[in-house]
GROMACS .gro file of C-alpha atoms in nm:
model
  274
    1MET     CA    1  16.978   6.190  -3.957
    2SER     CA    2  16.738   5.908  -3.872
    3ALA     CA    3  16.385   5.892  -3.733
    4THR     CA    4  16.150   5.633  -3.589
    5ILE     CA    5  15.802   5.657  -3.740
    6LEU     CA    6  15.473   5.493  -3.643
    7ILE     CA    7  15.180   5.471  -3.884
    8ALA     CA    8  14.864   5.358  -3.705
    9GLY     CA    9  14.609   5.250  -3.964
   10ALA     CA   10  14.725   5.080  -4.284
   11GLY     CA   11  14.422   5.158  -4.499
   12GLN     CA   12  14.415   5.387  -4.800
   13LEU     CA   13  14.550   5.693  -4.616
   14GLY     CA   14  14.806   5.500  -4.413
   15SER     CA   15  14.938   5.337  -4.729
   16ARG     CA   16  14.974   5.682  -4.888
   17TYR     CA   17  15.187   5.802  -4.597
   18LEU     CA   18  15.399   5.490  -4.630
   19GLN     CA   19  15.446   5.541  -5.006
   20GLY     CA   20  15.554   5.901  -4.948
   21MET     CA   21  15.814   5.792  -4.694
   22ALA     CA   22  15.987   5.577  -4.955
   23ASN     CA   23  16.112   5.905  -5.108
   24CYS     CA   24  16.243   6.047  -4.780
   25ARG     CA   25  16.616   6.131  -4.779
   26ASN     CA   26  16.650   6.068  -4.406
   27THR     CA   27  16.690   5.718  -4.266
   28LEU     CA   28  16.354   5.592  -4.146
   29ASP     CA   29  16.267   5.306  -3.914
   30ILE     CA   30  15.895   5.270  -3.986
   31TYR     CA   31  15.640   5.067  -3.788
   32VAL     CA   32  15.301   5.012  -3.953
   33GLN     CA   33  15.021   4.892  -3.727
   34ASP     CA   34  14.673   4.771  -3.816
   35ILE     CA   35  14.444   4.506  -3.670
   36SER     CA   36  14.370   4.381  -4.022
   37GLU     CA   37  14.625   4.140  -4.171
   38GLN     CA   38  14.480   4.207  -4.515
   39SER     CA   39  14.533   4.583  -4.481
   40LEU     CA   40  14.891   4.523  -4.369
   41GLN     CA   41  14.959   4.299  -4.670
   42ILE     CA   42  14.823   4.561  -4.911
   43ALA     CA   43  15.028   4.832  -4.739
   44LYS     CA   44  15.339   4.613  -4.761
   45GLN     CA   45  15.285   4.564  -5.137
   46CYS     CA   46  15.243   4.941  -5.183
   47TRP     CA   47  15.560   5.003  -4.985
   48GLU     CA   48  15.768   4.754  -5.186
   49GLN     CA   49  15.638   4.887  -5.517
   50GLU     CA   50  15.703   5.253  -5.427
   51PHE     CA   51  16.032   5.169  -5.258
   52HIS     CA   52  16.177   5.013  -5.574
   53THR     CA   53  16.034   5.289  -5.795
   54ALA     CA   54  16.188   5.562  -5.580
   55ASN     CA   55  16.519   5.376  -5.539
   56PRO     CA   56  16.631   5.194  -5.855
   57SER     CA   57  16.912   4.942  -5.816
   58LEU     CA   58  17.261   5.089  -5.796
   59HIS     CA   59  17.463   4.768  -5.825
   60ASP     CA   60  17.406   4.397  -5.770
   61GLY     CA   61  17.039   4.460  -5.693
   62VAL     CA   62  17.119   4.671  -5.387
   63THR     CA   63  16.957   5.013  -5.357
   64GLU     CA   64  17.086   5.312  -5.168
   65SER     CA   65  16.773   5.326  -4.953
   66ALA     CA   66  16.775   4.952  -4.888
   67VAL     CA   67  17.047   5.031  -4.638
   68GLN     CA   68  16.846   5.322  -4.497
   69HIS     CA   69  16.475   5.254  -4.469
   70LYS     CA   70  16.319   4.971  -4.275
   71ALA     CA   71  15.946   4.894  -4.257
   72THR     CA   72  15.794   4.659  -3.997
   73PHE     CA   73  15.429   4.554  -4.015
   74LEU     CA   74  15.247   4.465  -3.691
   75THR     CA   75  14.894   4.388  -3.571
   76SER     CA   76  14.950   4.529  -3.219
   77PHE     CA   77  15.146   4.805  -3.046
   78GLU     CA   78  15.338   4.572  -2.814
   79LYS     CA   79  15.655   4.550  -3.026
   80ILE     CA   80  15.665   4.918  -3.119
   81PRO     CA   81  15.962   5.114  -2.971
   82LYS     CA   82  15.912   5.315  -2.654
   83GLN     CA   83  16.049   5.629  -2.823
   84ILE     CA   84  15.872   5.746  -3.142
   85ASP     CA   85  15.972   6.060  -3.332
   86ILE     CA   86  15.651   6.092  -3.537
   87ALA     CA   87  15.322   5.906  -3.489
   88VAL     CA   88  15.080   5.922  -3.782
   89VAL     CA   89  14.726   5.822  -3.685
   90ALA     CA   90  14.542   5.740  -4.008
   91THR     CA   91  14.255   5.537  -3.864
   92ASN     CA   92  13.885   5.614  -3.895
   93ALA     CA   93  13.752   5.888  -3.668
   94ASP     CA   94  13.540   5.659  -3.451
   95VAL     CA   95  13.844   5.475  -3.312
   96ARG     CA   96  14.104   5.753  -3.319
   97PRO     CA   97  14.081   5.846  -2.948
   98GLN     CA   98  14.122   5.480  -2.845
   99VAL     CA   99  14.417   5.436  -3.081
  100VAL     CA  100  14.588   5.750  -2.952
  101LYS     CA  101  14.539   5.618  -2.598
  102GLN     CA  102  14.695   5.283  -2.692
  103ILE     CA  103  14.994   5.461  -2.845
  104VAL     CA  104  15.062   5.691  -2.549
  105THR     CA  105  15.023   5.398  -2.309
  106ASN     CA  106  15.294   5.210  -2.497
  107SER     CA  107  15.530   5.485  -2.623
  108GLU     CA  108  15.653   5.840  -2.579
  109ILE     CA  109  15.573   6.048  -2.889
  110ARG     CA  110  15.764   6.360  -2.995
  111TYR     CA  111  15.532   6.472  -3.278
  112TRP     CA  112  15.187   6.374  -3.404
  113VAL     CA  113  15.018   6.387  -3.744
  114LEU     CA  114  14.645   6.316  -3.709
  115GLU     CA  115  14.416   6.258  -4.005
  116LYS     CA  116  14.084   6.432  -4.018
  117VAL     CA  117  13.801   6.399  -3.924
  118LEU     CA  118  13.975   6.408  -3.586
  119ALA     CA  119  13.691   6.271  -3.376
  120GLN     CA  120  13.313   6.247  -3.358
  121SER     CA  121  13.236   6.440  -3.039
  122GLU     CA  122  13.366   6.729  -2.833
  123LEU     CA  123  13.450   6.485  -2.555
  124ALA     CA  124  13.666   6.278  -2.790
  125LEU     CA  125  13.840   6.593  -2.913
  126ASP     CA  126  13.919   6.690  -2.554
  127GLU     CA  127  14.057   6.340  -2.491
  128ILE     CA  128  14.289   6.362  -2.795
  129LEU     CA  129  14.406   6.709  -2.688
  130SER     CA  130  14.481   6.586  -2.338
  131MET     CA  131  14.676   6.283  -2.463
  132THR     CA  132  14.888   6.476  -2.715
  133GLN     CA  133  14.954   6.804  -2.532
  134ASN     CA  134  15.282   6.687  -2.376
  135SER     CA  135  15.441   6.625  -2.716
  136PHE     CA  136  15.650   6.882  -2.904
  137GLY     CA  137  15.375   6.935  -3.161
  138ALA     CA  138  15.065   6.794  -3.327
  139TRP     CA  139  14.921   6.863  -3.671
  140THR     CA  140  14.611   6.773  -3.867
  141ASN     CA  141  14.664   6.690  -4.233
  142THR     CA  142  14.515   6.976  -4.435
  143SER     CA  143  14.747   6.930  -4.728
  144ARG     CA  144  14.655   7.214  -4.965
  145ARG     CA  145  14.882   7.446  -4.764
  146MET     CA  146  15.179   7.247  -4.903
  147MET     CA  147  15.071   7.229  -5.269
  148VAL     CA  148  15.250   7.447  -5.525
  149TRP     CA  149  14.929   7.528  -5.713
  150HIS     CA  150  14.751   7.656  -5.402
  151HIS     CA  151  15.055   7.866  -5.310
  152GLN     CA  152  15.026   8.030  -5.655
  153ILE     CA  153  14.653   8.089  -5.605
  154ARG     CA  154  14.713   8.234  -5.259
  155GLU     CA  155  14.966   8.482  -5.400
  156LYS     CA  156  14.709   8.604  -5.657
  157LEU     CA  157  14.446   8.655  -5.386
  158ARG     CA  158  14.657   8.872  -5.153
  159SER     CA  159  14.531   9.202  -5.296
  160ASP     CA  160  14.165   9.088  -5.292
  161ILE     CA  161  14.116   9.017  -4.920
  162PRO     CA  162  13.860   9.004  -4.757
  163LEU     CA  163  13.705   8.733  -4.972
  164HIS     CA  164  13.358   8.595  -5.031
  165ILE     CA  165  13.405   8.228  -5.116
  166THR     CA  166  13.139   7.986  -5.240
  167GLY     CA  167  13.201   7.614  -5.276
  168SER     CA  168  12.928   7.393  -5.417
  169GLY     CA  169  12.876   7.061  -5.587
  170CYS     CA  170  12.711   6.719  -5.585
  171LEU     CA  171  12.773   6.499  -5.278
  172TRP     CA  172  13.136   6.608  -5.243
  173GLY     CA  173  13.162   6.535  -4.869
  174LEU     CA  174  13.057   6.852  -4.687
  175ALA     CA  175  13.112   6.715  -4.336
  176CYS     CA  176  13.447   6.551  -4.412
  177ASN     CA  177  13.607   6.745  -4.697
  178GLY     CA  178  13.462   7.079  -4.591
  179ILE     CA  179  13.737   7.095  -4.327
  180HIS     CA  180  13.994   7.140  -4.606
  181TYR     CA  181  13.817   7.450  -4.738
  182LEU     CA  182  13.765   7.603  -4.394
  183ASP     CA  183  14.140   7.570  -4.344
  184LEU     CA  184  14.215   7.693  -4.697
  185ALA     CA  185  14.015   8.013  -4.646
  186SER     CA  186  14.195   8.078  -4.317
  187TRP     CA  187  14.535   8.018  -4.478
  188TRP     CA  188  14.463   8.229  -4.787
  189THR     CA  189  14.361   8.529  -4.576
  190SER     CA  190  14.561   8.478  -4.252
  191GLU     CA  191  14.228   8.521  -4.072
  192THR     CA  192  14.093   8.305  -3.790
  193LEU     CA  193  13.759   8.126  -3.798
  194ASN     CA  194  13.504   8.298  -3.571
  195ARG     CA  195  13.182   8.103  -3.617
  196ILE     CA  196  12.988   7.870  -3.847
  197ASP     CA  197  12.618   7.899  -3.931
  198ILE     CA  198  12.472   7.548  -3.976
  199SER     CA  199  12.105   7.650  -4.004
  200GLY     CA  200  12.105   7.565  -4.374
  201LEU     CA  201  12.192   7.197  -4.330
  202ASP     CA  202  11.939   6.935  -4.435
  203SER     CA  203  11.783   6.713  -4.169
  204GLN     CA  204  11.855   6.381  -4.342
  205TRP     CA  205  12.198   6.216  -4.336
  206VAL     CA  206  12.323   6.007  -4.630
  207GLU     CA  207  12.552   5.705  -4.625
  208SER     CA  208  12.911   5.791  -4.713
  209LYS     CA  209  13.160   5.581  -4.910
  210ARG     CA  210  13.298   5.450  -4.579
  211LYS     CA  211  13.069   5.185  -4.436
  212GLY     CA  212  12.908   5.291  -4.109
  213PHE     CA  213  12.975   5.662  -4.165
  214PHE     CA  214  12.738   5.931  -4.285
  215GLU     CA  215  12.749   6.258  -4.476
  216ILE     CA  216  12.522   6.561  -4.477
  217THR     CA  217  12.380   6.781  -4.752
  218GLY     CA  218  12.275   7.142  -4.736
  219LYS     CA  219  12.473   7.456  -4.661
  220ILE     CA  220  12.707   7.598  -4.398
  221THR     CA  221  12.850   7.950  -4.385
  222ALA     CA  222  13.174   8.030  -4.203
  223PHE     CA  223  13.273   8.378  -4.089
  224PHE     CA  224  13.637   8.482  -4.038
  225SER     CA  225  13.805   8.752  -3.830
  226GLY     CA  226  13.890   8.990  -4.116
  227GLY     CA  227  13.552   8.989  -4.290
  228THR     CA  228  13.600   8.687  -4.516
  229ALA     CA  229  13.297   8.457  -4.553
  230LEU     CA  230  13.293   8.102  -4.685
  231SER     CA  231  12.973   7.925  -4.794
  232LEU     CA  232  12.988   7.551  -4.863
  233GLU     CA  233  12.694   7.362  -5.013
  234SER     CA  234  12.639   7.000  -5.111
  235LYS     CA  235  12.332   6.862  -5.290
  236LEU     CA  236  12.216   6.525  -5.420
  237ALA     CA  237  12.202   6.641  -5.783
  238TRP     CA  238  12.437   6.922  -5.884
  239PRO     CA  239  12.740   6.973  -6.110
  240PRO     CA  240  13.085   6.868  -5.978
  241PHE     CA  241  13.241   7.072  -5.697
  242SER     CA  242  13.397   7.410  -5.775
  243LEU     CA  243  13.505   7.719  -5.581
  244LYS     CA  244  13.409   8.077  -5.661
  245VAL     CA  245  13.627   8.339  -5.490
  246GLU     CA  246  13.505   8.699  -5.505
  247GLY     CA  247  13.751   8.965  -5.393
  248LYS     CA  248  13.780   9.342  -5.396
  249ASN     CA  249  13.917   9.346  -5.752
  250ASN     CA  250  13.855   9.011  -5.920
  251VAL     CA  251  13.650   8.692  -5.927
  252LEU     CA  252  13.836   8.357  -5.936
  253ILE     CA  253  13.676   8.025  -6.036
  254ILE     CA  254  13.871   7.718  -5.920
  255ASP     CA  255  13.806   7.374  -6.071
  256GLU     CA  256  14.030   7.136  -5.876
  257ALA     CA  257  13.930   6.833  -6.085
  258LYS     CA  258  14.054   7.003  -6.403
  259GLY     CA  259  14.341   7.185  -6.234
  260VAL     CA  260  14.237   7.528  -6.361
  261ALA     CA  261  14.183   7.854  -6.172
  262SER     CA  262  14.047   8.128  -6.402
  263ARG     CA  263  14.029   8.491  -6.296
  264SER     CA  264  13.786   8.751  -6.430
  265ASP     CA  265  14.071   8.959  -6.577
  266GLY     CA  266  14.184   8.665  -6.794
  267VAL     CA  267  14.462   8.530  -6.571
  268LEU     CA  268  14.482   8.148  -6.568
  269ILE     CA  269  14.657   7.953  -6.292
  270THR     CA  270  14.697   7.588  -6.382
  271GLY     CA  271  14.815   7.308  -6.157
  272ASN     CA  272  14.689   7.010  -5.962
  273ASN     CA  273  14.623   6.874  -5.617
  274GLU     CA  274  14.944   6.679  -5.565
   0.00000   0.00000   0.00000
């Protein structure tokens, strides 16, 4: 089985997707696009390093996957095939709608994987929805759903639903990374998100690690369909981020940095964010 893949955006996230594909057992024809030659060169180096690590030489310097995988690095969409099985859009949020438009103008896409934050306005979200709705499917990358450790935690929480969850820490990226925990709470409980109270947010924005983008401090509280509530808070001077999960029977403290989830009855669940 073979697939044609497009990765739009060869920065840190795009390079991670590319590295992961080196381990794929299916034959991949990968096209990596970025307007930056420097980003493409770094992505190419990451690909070659991961490619050789994942596929050691079998004989005469030839690897099994050398026959299978092919990666092409381009600065435009003009030479990308007209039929794409999976398009990964790993650009920054401010240009994502324009990039999606360029892709659909050039090619027919079966499936989409879109990095978050998806867009920076409701109008841009509507544009992305309109441009991707004729595909077979589209997903946003909220990766904890796929991690073994979080599957183990979810299993331990089943008997405690509904949950009261508190996440807090120092400048951990409430606006950007908070999306992961909104999704995590929904996945843990199989509840849908009803509303978010943003009255506790601070009025001043702070510069994020990405130039030209901003983060927010303060507090939001999300309410879910089955009674679960999630409060997320970020401050300028606090301890590192941690999650406190209060259920009907137990309290669970999750420290993702240390890879430890400790329950009030003494149960420890250790792991890591893969």
